[in-house]
Amino acid sequence: MSHIDVNLDKVVSKIENVLDLRNQQKHKPITQKEDVISLEEYMTIDDNNLLKDLSFYKQLQQGYLSLPQLKWDKQELLDIINTIDKENKWLVHNPYPETFHRGNKFATATSEIPSSILKQFKMKFYSQSGFSRLYPNSSTPPHPDNNPDKRLHDGTSFIPYSRECAIFFPVEGDFNLSPTNLYKVTQDVKNEIGVAGLQPKEWSNEKILKFEKFKTTKLTLNHPTLIRTQGKIWHGVDNPTNENRTTFQISFNSPYTFEAVAQLFRSGLINVL
């Protein structure tokens, strides 16, 4: 199933319009047909709940949702990493010939979700899970998770083509110095920078630097965080430190879009201990 693009800008605009019309309605009757229809669409939702909806959808526009209610044990994940290290189960992705200033050496390792995290889910709607390790002095450029390069999706990685979003857990490294950066990349931005995917041949210093003005967020992952990995929100990481930077990630495929998974958390359809 292909990516389902929910237009959050339209959702936010509609709610803001309704709140504005309600305020106008206090002073004079609303008579325009389209305005009356807009008010009727939301007539069962009071202002307080509508404001909560507006705040929630504005947050989703940013491409991430912090999940402080999701309980996890960092040491449990570190123990799994130690086992992966000892058994040499990392799938290492070597730098590309057309690489940029830091290189992009990173590795992935598929792993089951620890029971302490898994028991908080009422149903199995995730797809895969595992660790992503960015080595010292390495970077991954801004990208969505639909990169056509088969070296990233060869059947042994937990990051499939169809990944819509993922929950990121910070495990190893300094996330203040190496945050997850989010970028808003529209078709106009792609045209300006001169990129399509990104495909490996496009990962140049010049084009990476052009992304800086389109950076919207730096996530230091103080809590488990749901991040959009498809659509107009791209993500990338620069690890300028001398230590590994490792996250544990739970992936969700279509039709479980970023908006759908976020709504499941908001609606309490995922157990919170």
PDB file of N, CA and C in Angstrom, residues 64 102 134 138-143 168-170 172-183 212 215-223 225 227 234-241 243-247 249:
ATOM      1  N   TYR A  64       6.869  15.350  14.445  1.00  0.00           N
ATOM      2  CA  TYR A  64       7.257  14.480  15.561  1.00  0.00           C
ATOM      3  C   TYR A  64       6.272  14.634  16.715  1.00  0.00           C
ATOM      4  N   ARG A 102      31.809  14.106   6.451  1.00  0.00           N
ATOM      5  CA  ARG A 102      32.079  13.188   7.545  1.00  0.00           C
ATOM      6  C   ARG A 102      32.020  11.719   7.129  1.00  0.00           C
ATOM      7  N   LEU A 134      25.145   5.131  14.317  1.00  0.00           N
ATOM      8  CA  LEU A 134      25.954   6.034  13.503  1.00  0.00           C
ATOM      9  C   LEU A 134      27.320   6.115  14.168  1.00  0.00           C
ATOM     10  N   SER A 138      30.553  10.619  11.769  1.00  0.00           N
ATOM     11  CA  SER A 138      29.792  10.208  10.587  1.00  0.00           C
ATOM     12  C   SER A 138      28.473  10.968  10.536  1.00  0.00           C
ATOM     13  N   SER A 139      27.854  10.945   9.375  1.00  0.00           N
ATOM     14  CA  SER A 139      26.587  11.640   9.184  1.00  0.00           C
ATOM     15  C   SER A 139      25.669  10.839   8.282  1.00  0.00           C
ATOM     16  N   THR A 140      24.386  11.089   8.407  1.00  0.00           N
ATOM     17  CA  THR A 140      23.431  10.651   7.392  1.00  0.00           C
ATOM     18  C   THR A 140      22.753  11.925   6.884  1.00  0.00           C
ATOM     19  N   PRO A 141      22.653  12.105   5.589  1.00  0.00           N
ATOM     20  CA  PRO A 141      22.103  13.347   5.038  1.00  0.00           C
ATOM     21  C   PRO A 141      20.591  13.398   5.215  1.00  0.00           C
ATOM     22  N   PRO A 142      19.978  14.562   5.038  1.00  0.00           N
ATOM     23  CA  PRO A 142      18.515  14.650   5.089  1.00  0.00           C
ATOM     24  C   PRO A 142      17.890  13.703   4.071  1.00  0.00           C
ATOM     25  N   HIS A 143      16.907  12.924   4.517  1.00  0.00           N
ATOM     26  CA  HIS A 143      16.299  11.936   3.616  1.00  0.00           C
ATOM     27  C   HIS A 143      14.964  11.468   4.174  1.00  0.00           C
ATOM     28  N   PHE A 168      11.637   6.486  18.121  1.00  0.00           N
ATOM     29  CA  PHE A 168      13.076   6.504  18.356  1.00  0.00           C
ATOM     30  C   PHE A 168      13.353   6.561  19.861  1.00  0.00           C
ATOM     31  N   PHE A 169      14.209   5.664  20.342  1.00  0.00           N
ATOM     32  CA  PHE A 169      14.654   5.658  21.726  1.00  0.00           C
ATOM     33  C   PHE A 169      16.155   5.985  21.743  1.00  0.00           C
ATOM     34  N   PRO A 170      16.597   6.974  22.521  1.00  0.00           N
ATOM     35  CA  PRO A 170      18.026   7.305  22.577  1.00  0.00           C
ATOM     36  C   PRO A 170      18.764   6.309  23.472  1.00  0.00           C
ATOM     37  N   GLU A 172      22.679   5.164  22.937  1.00  0.00           N
ATOM     38  CA  GLU A 172      24.104   5.462  23.097  1.00  0.00           C
ATOM     39  C   GLU A 172      24.429   6.797  22.450  1.00  0.00           C
ATOM     40  N   GLY A 173      25.304   7.569  23.093  1.00  0.00           N
ATOM     41  CA  GLY A 173      25.791   8.781  22.467  1.00  0.00           C
ATOM     42  C   GLY A 173      25.327  10.057  23.140  1.00  0.00           C
ATOM     43  N   ASP A 174      25.799  11.178  22.638  1.00  0.00           N
ATOM     44  CA  ASP A 174      25.441  12.497  23.138  1.00  0.00           C
ATOM     45  C   ASP A 174      24.434  13.115  22.171  1.00  0.00           C
ATOM     46  N   PHE A 175      23.171  13.089  22.552  1.00  0.00           N
ATOM     47  CA  PHE A 175      22.114  13.530  21.645  1.00  0.00           C
ATOM     48  C   PHE A 175      21.956  15.050  21.635  1.00  0.00           C
ATOM     49  N   ASN A 176      22.649  15.738  22.544  1.00  0.00           N
ATOM     50  CA  ASN A 176      22.693  17.195  22.459  1.00  0.00           C
ATOM     51  C   ASN A 176      23.645  17.634  21.351  1.00  0.00           C
ATOM     52  N   LEU A 177      24.743  16.889  21.209  1.00  0.00           N
ATOM     53  CA  LEU A 177      25.714  17.204  20.163  1.00  0.00           C
ATOM     54  C   LEU A 177      25.335  16.570  18.825  1.00  0.00           C
ATOM     55  N   SER A 178      24.541  15.509  18.871  1.00  0.00           N
ATOM     56  CA  SER A 178      24.137  14.840  17.619  1.00  0.00           C
ATOM     57  C   SER A 178      22.625  14.611  17.607  1.00  0.00           C
ATOM     58  N   PRO A 179      21.853  15.693  17.525  1.00  0.00           N
ATOM     59  CA  PRO A 179      20.393  15.555  17.508  1.00  0.00           C
ATOM     60  C   PRO A 179      19.906  14.973  16.187  1.00  0.00           C
ATOM     61  N   THR A 180      18.661  14.519  16.198  1.00  0.00           N
ATOM     62  CA  THR A 180      17.994  14.163  14.947  1.00  0.00           C
ATOM     63  C   THR A 180      17.400  15.441  14.369  1.00  0.00           C
ATOM     64  N   ASN A 181      17.859  15.837  13.195  1.00  0.00           N
ATOM     65  CA  ASN A 181      17.392  17.070  12.568  1.00  0.00           C
ATOM     66  C   ASN A 181      16.241  16.775  11.610  1.00  0.00           C
ATOM     67  N   LEU A 182      15.202  17.598  11.668  1.00  0.00           N
ATOM     68  CA  LEU A 182      14.063  17.468  10.775  1.00  0.00           C
ATOM     69  C   LEU A 182      14.043  18.648   9.796  1.00  0.00           C
ATOM     70  N   TYR A 183      13.629  18.349   8.572  1.00  0.00           N
ATOM     71  CA  TYR A 183      13.597  19.341   7.510  1.00  0.00           C
ATOM     72  C   TYR A 183      12.235  19.266   6.818  1.00  0.00           C
ATOM     73  N   GLU A 212      20.293  23.404   5.089  1.00  0.00           N
ATOM     74  CA  GLU A 212      20.309  24.036   6.403  1.00  0.00           C
ATOM     75  C   GLU A 212      19.168  25.039   6.595  1.00  0.00           C
ATOM     76  N   LYS A 215      15.870  23.437   7.678  1.00  0.00           N
ATOM     77  CA  LYS A 215      15.816  22.693   8.940  1.00  0.00           C
ATOM     78  C   LYS A 215      14.766  23.325   9.849  1.00  0.00           C
ATOM     79  N   THR A 216      13.893  22.510  10.419  1.00  0.00           N
ATOM     80  CA  THR A 216      12.820  23.027  11.270  1.00  0.00           C
ATOM     81  C   THR A 216      12.985  22.667  12.738  1.00  0.00           C
ATOM     82  N   THR A 217      13.638  21.542  13.025  1.00  0.00           N
ATOM     83  CA  THR A 217      13.673  21.037  14.397  1.00  0.00           C
ATOM     84  C   THR A 217      14.961  20.277  14.668  1.00  0.00           C
ATOM     85  N   LYS A 218      15.479  20.425  15.897  1.00  0.00           N
ATOM     86  CA  LYS A 218      16.563  19.588  16.396  1.00  0.00           C
ATOM     87  C   LYS A 218      16.023  18.771  17.562  1.00  0.00           C
ATOM     88  N   LEU A 219      15.968  17.460  17.409  1.00  0.00           N
ATOM     89  CA  LEU A 219      15.412  16.586  18.437  1.00  0.00           C
ATOM     90  C   LEU A 219      16.538  15.933  19.224  1.00  0.00           C
ATOM     91  N   THR A 220      16.611  16.256  20.509  1.00  0.00           N
ATOM     92  CA  THR A 220      17.607  15.629  21.372  1.00  0.00           C
ATOM     93  C   THR A 220      17.071  14.365  22.033  1.00  0.00           C
ATOM     94  N   LEU A 221      15.832  14.011  21.702  1.00  0.00           N
ATOM     95  CA  LEU A 221      15.234  12.746  22.142  1.00  0.00           C
ATOM     96  C   LEU A 221      15.294  12.581  23.660  1.00  0.00           C
ATOM     97  N   ASN A 222      14.761  13.572  24.366  1.00  0.00           N
ATOM     98  CA  ASN A 222      14.689  13.472  25.823  1.00  0.00           C
ATOM     99  C   ASN A 222      13.720  12.385  26.264  1.00  0.00           C
ATOM    100  N   HIS A 223      12.804  12.034  25.387  1.00  0.00           N
ATOM    101  CA  HIS A 223      11.842  10.951  25.624  1.00  0.00           C
ATOM    102  C   HIS A 223      11.756  10.124  24.340  1.00  0.00           C
ATOM    103  N   THR A 225      10.367   9.190  21.009  1.00  0.00           N
ATOM    104  CA  THR A 225       9.754  10.179  20.127  1.00  0.00           C
ATOM    105  C   THR A 225       9.300   9.532  18.826  1.00  0.00           C
ATOM    106  N   ILE A 227       8.519   9.820  15.050  1.00  0.00           N
ATOM    107  CA  ILE A 227       9.003  10.712  13.997  1.00  0.00           C
ATOM    108  C   ILE A 227       8.452  10.268  12.644  1.00  0.00           C
ATOM    109  N   TRP A 234      11.760  15.347   6.224  1.00  0.00           N
ATOM    110  CA  TRP A 234      12.957  14.516   6.077  1.00  0.00           C
ATOM    111  C   TRP A 234      13.763  14.584   7.370  1.00  0.00           C
ATOM    112  N   HIS A 235      14.600  13.595   7.590  1.00  0.00           N
ATOM    113  CA  HIS A 235      15.417  13.573   8.795  1.00  0.00           C
ATOM    114  C   HIS A 235      16.866  13.250   8.448  1.00  0.00           C
ATOM    115  N   GLY A 236      17.759  13.695   9.297  1.00  0.00           N
ATOM    116  CA  GLY A 236      19.179  13.433   9.108  1.00  0.00           C
ATOM    117  C   GLY A 236      19.915  13.646  10.414  1.00  0.00           C
ATOM    118  N   VAL A 237      21.120  13.097  10.513  1.00  0.00           N
ATOM    119  CA  VAL A 237      21.900  13.183  11.749  1.00  0.00           C
ATOM    120  C   VAL A 237      23.363  13.431  11.405  1.00  0.00           C
ATOM    121  N   ASP A 238      23.987  14.312  12.178  1.00  0.00           N
ATOM    122  CA  ASP A 238      25.434  14.494  12.101  1.00  0.00           C
ATOM    123  C   ASP A 238      26.004  14.131  13.467  1.00  0.00           C
ATOM    124  N   ASN A 239      26.907  13.171  13.507  1.00  0.00           N
ATOM    125  CA  ASN A 239      27.547  12.766  14.757  1.00  0.00           C
ATOM    126  C   ASN A 239      29.003  13.224  14.736  1.00  0.00           C
ATOM    127  N   PRO A 240      29.295  14.423  15.265  1.00  0.00           N
ATOM    128  CA  PRO A 240      30.658  14.945  15.245  1.00  0.00           C
ATOM    129  C   PRO A 240      31.504  14.446  16.409  1.00  0.00           C
ATOM    130  N   THR A 241      30.947  13.555  17.241  1.00  0.00           N
ATOM    131  CA  THR A 241      31.625  13.104  18.452  1.00  0.00           C
ATOM    132  C   THR A 241      32.513  11.886  18.173  1.00  0.00           C
ATOM    133  N   GLU A 243      32.176   9.056  19.796  1.00  0.00           N
ATOM    134  CA  GLU A 243      31.480   7.886  20.323  1.00  0.00           C
ATOM    135  C   GLU A 243      30.331   7.492  19.397  1.00  0.00           C
ATOM    136  N   ASN A 244      29.933   6.237  19.517  1.00  0.00           N
ATOM    137  CA  ASN A 244      28.800   5.757  18.723  1.00  0.00           C
ATOM    138  C   ASN A 244      27.528   6.493  19.123  1.00  0.00           C
ATOM    139  N   ARG A 245      26.665   6.662  18.169  1.00  0.00           N
ATOM    140  CA  ARG A 245      25.352   7.287  18.395  1.00  0.00           C
ATOM    141  C   ARG A 245      24.302   6.274  17.956  1.00  0.00           C
ATOM    142  N   THR A 246      23.605   5.657  18.935  1.00  0.00           N
ATOM    143  CA  THR A 246      22.730   4.526  18.640  1.00  0.00           C
ATOM    144  C   THR A 246      21.315   4.781  19.137  1.00  0.00           C
ATOM    145  N   THR A 247      20.342   4.492  18.279  1.00  0.00           N
ATOM    146  CA  THR A 247      18.932   4.558  18.675  1.00  0.00           C
ATOM    147  C   THR A 247      18.284   3.194  18.478  1.00  0.00           C
ATOM    148  N   GLN A 249      14.678   1.624  17.378  1.00  0.00           N
ATOM    149  CA  GLN A 249      13.548   2.149  16.618  1.00  0.00           C
ATOM    150  C   GLN A 249      12.481   1.073  16.403  1.00  0.00           C
TER     151      GLN A 249
END
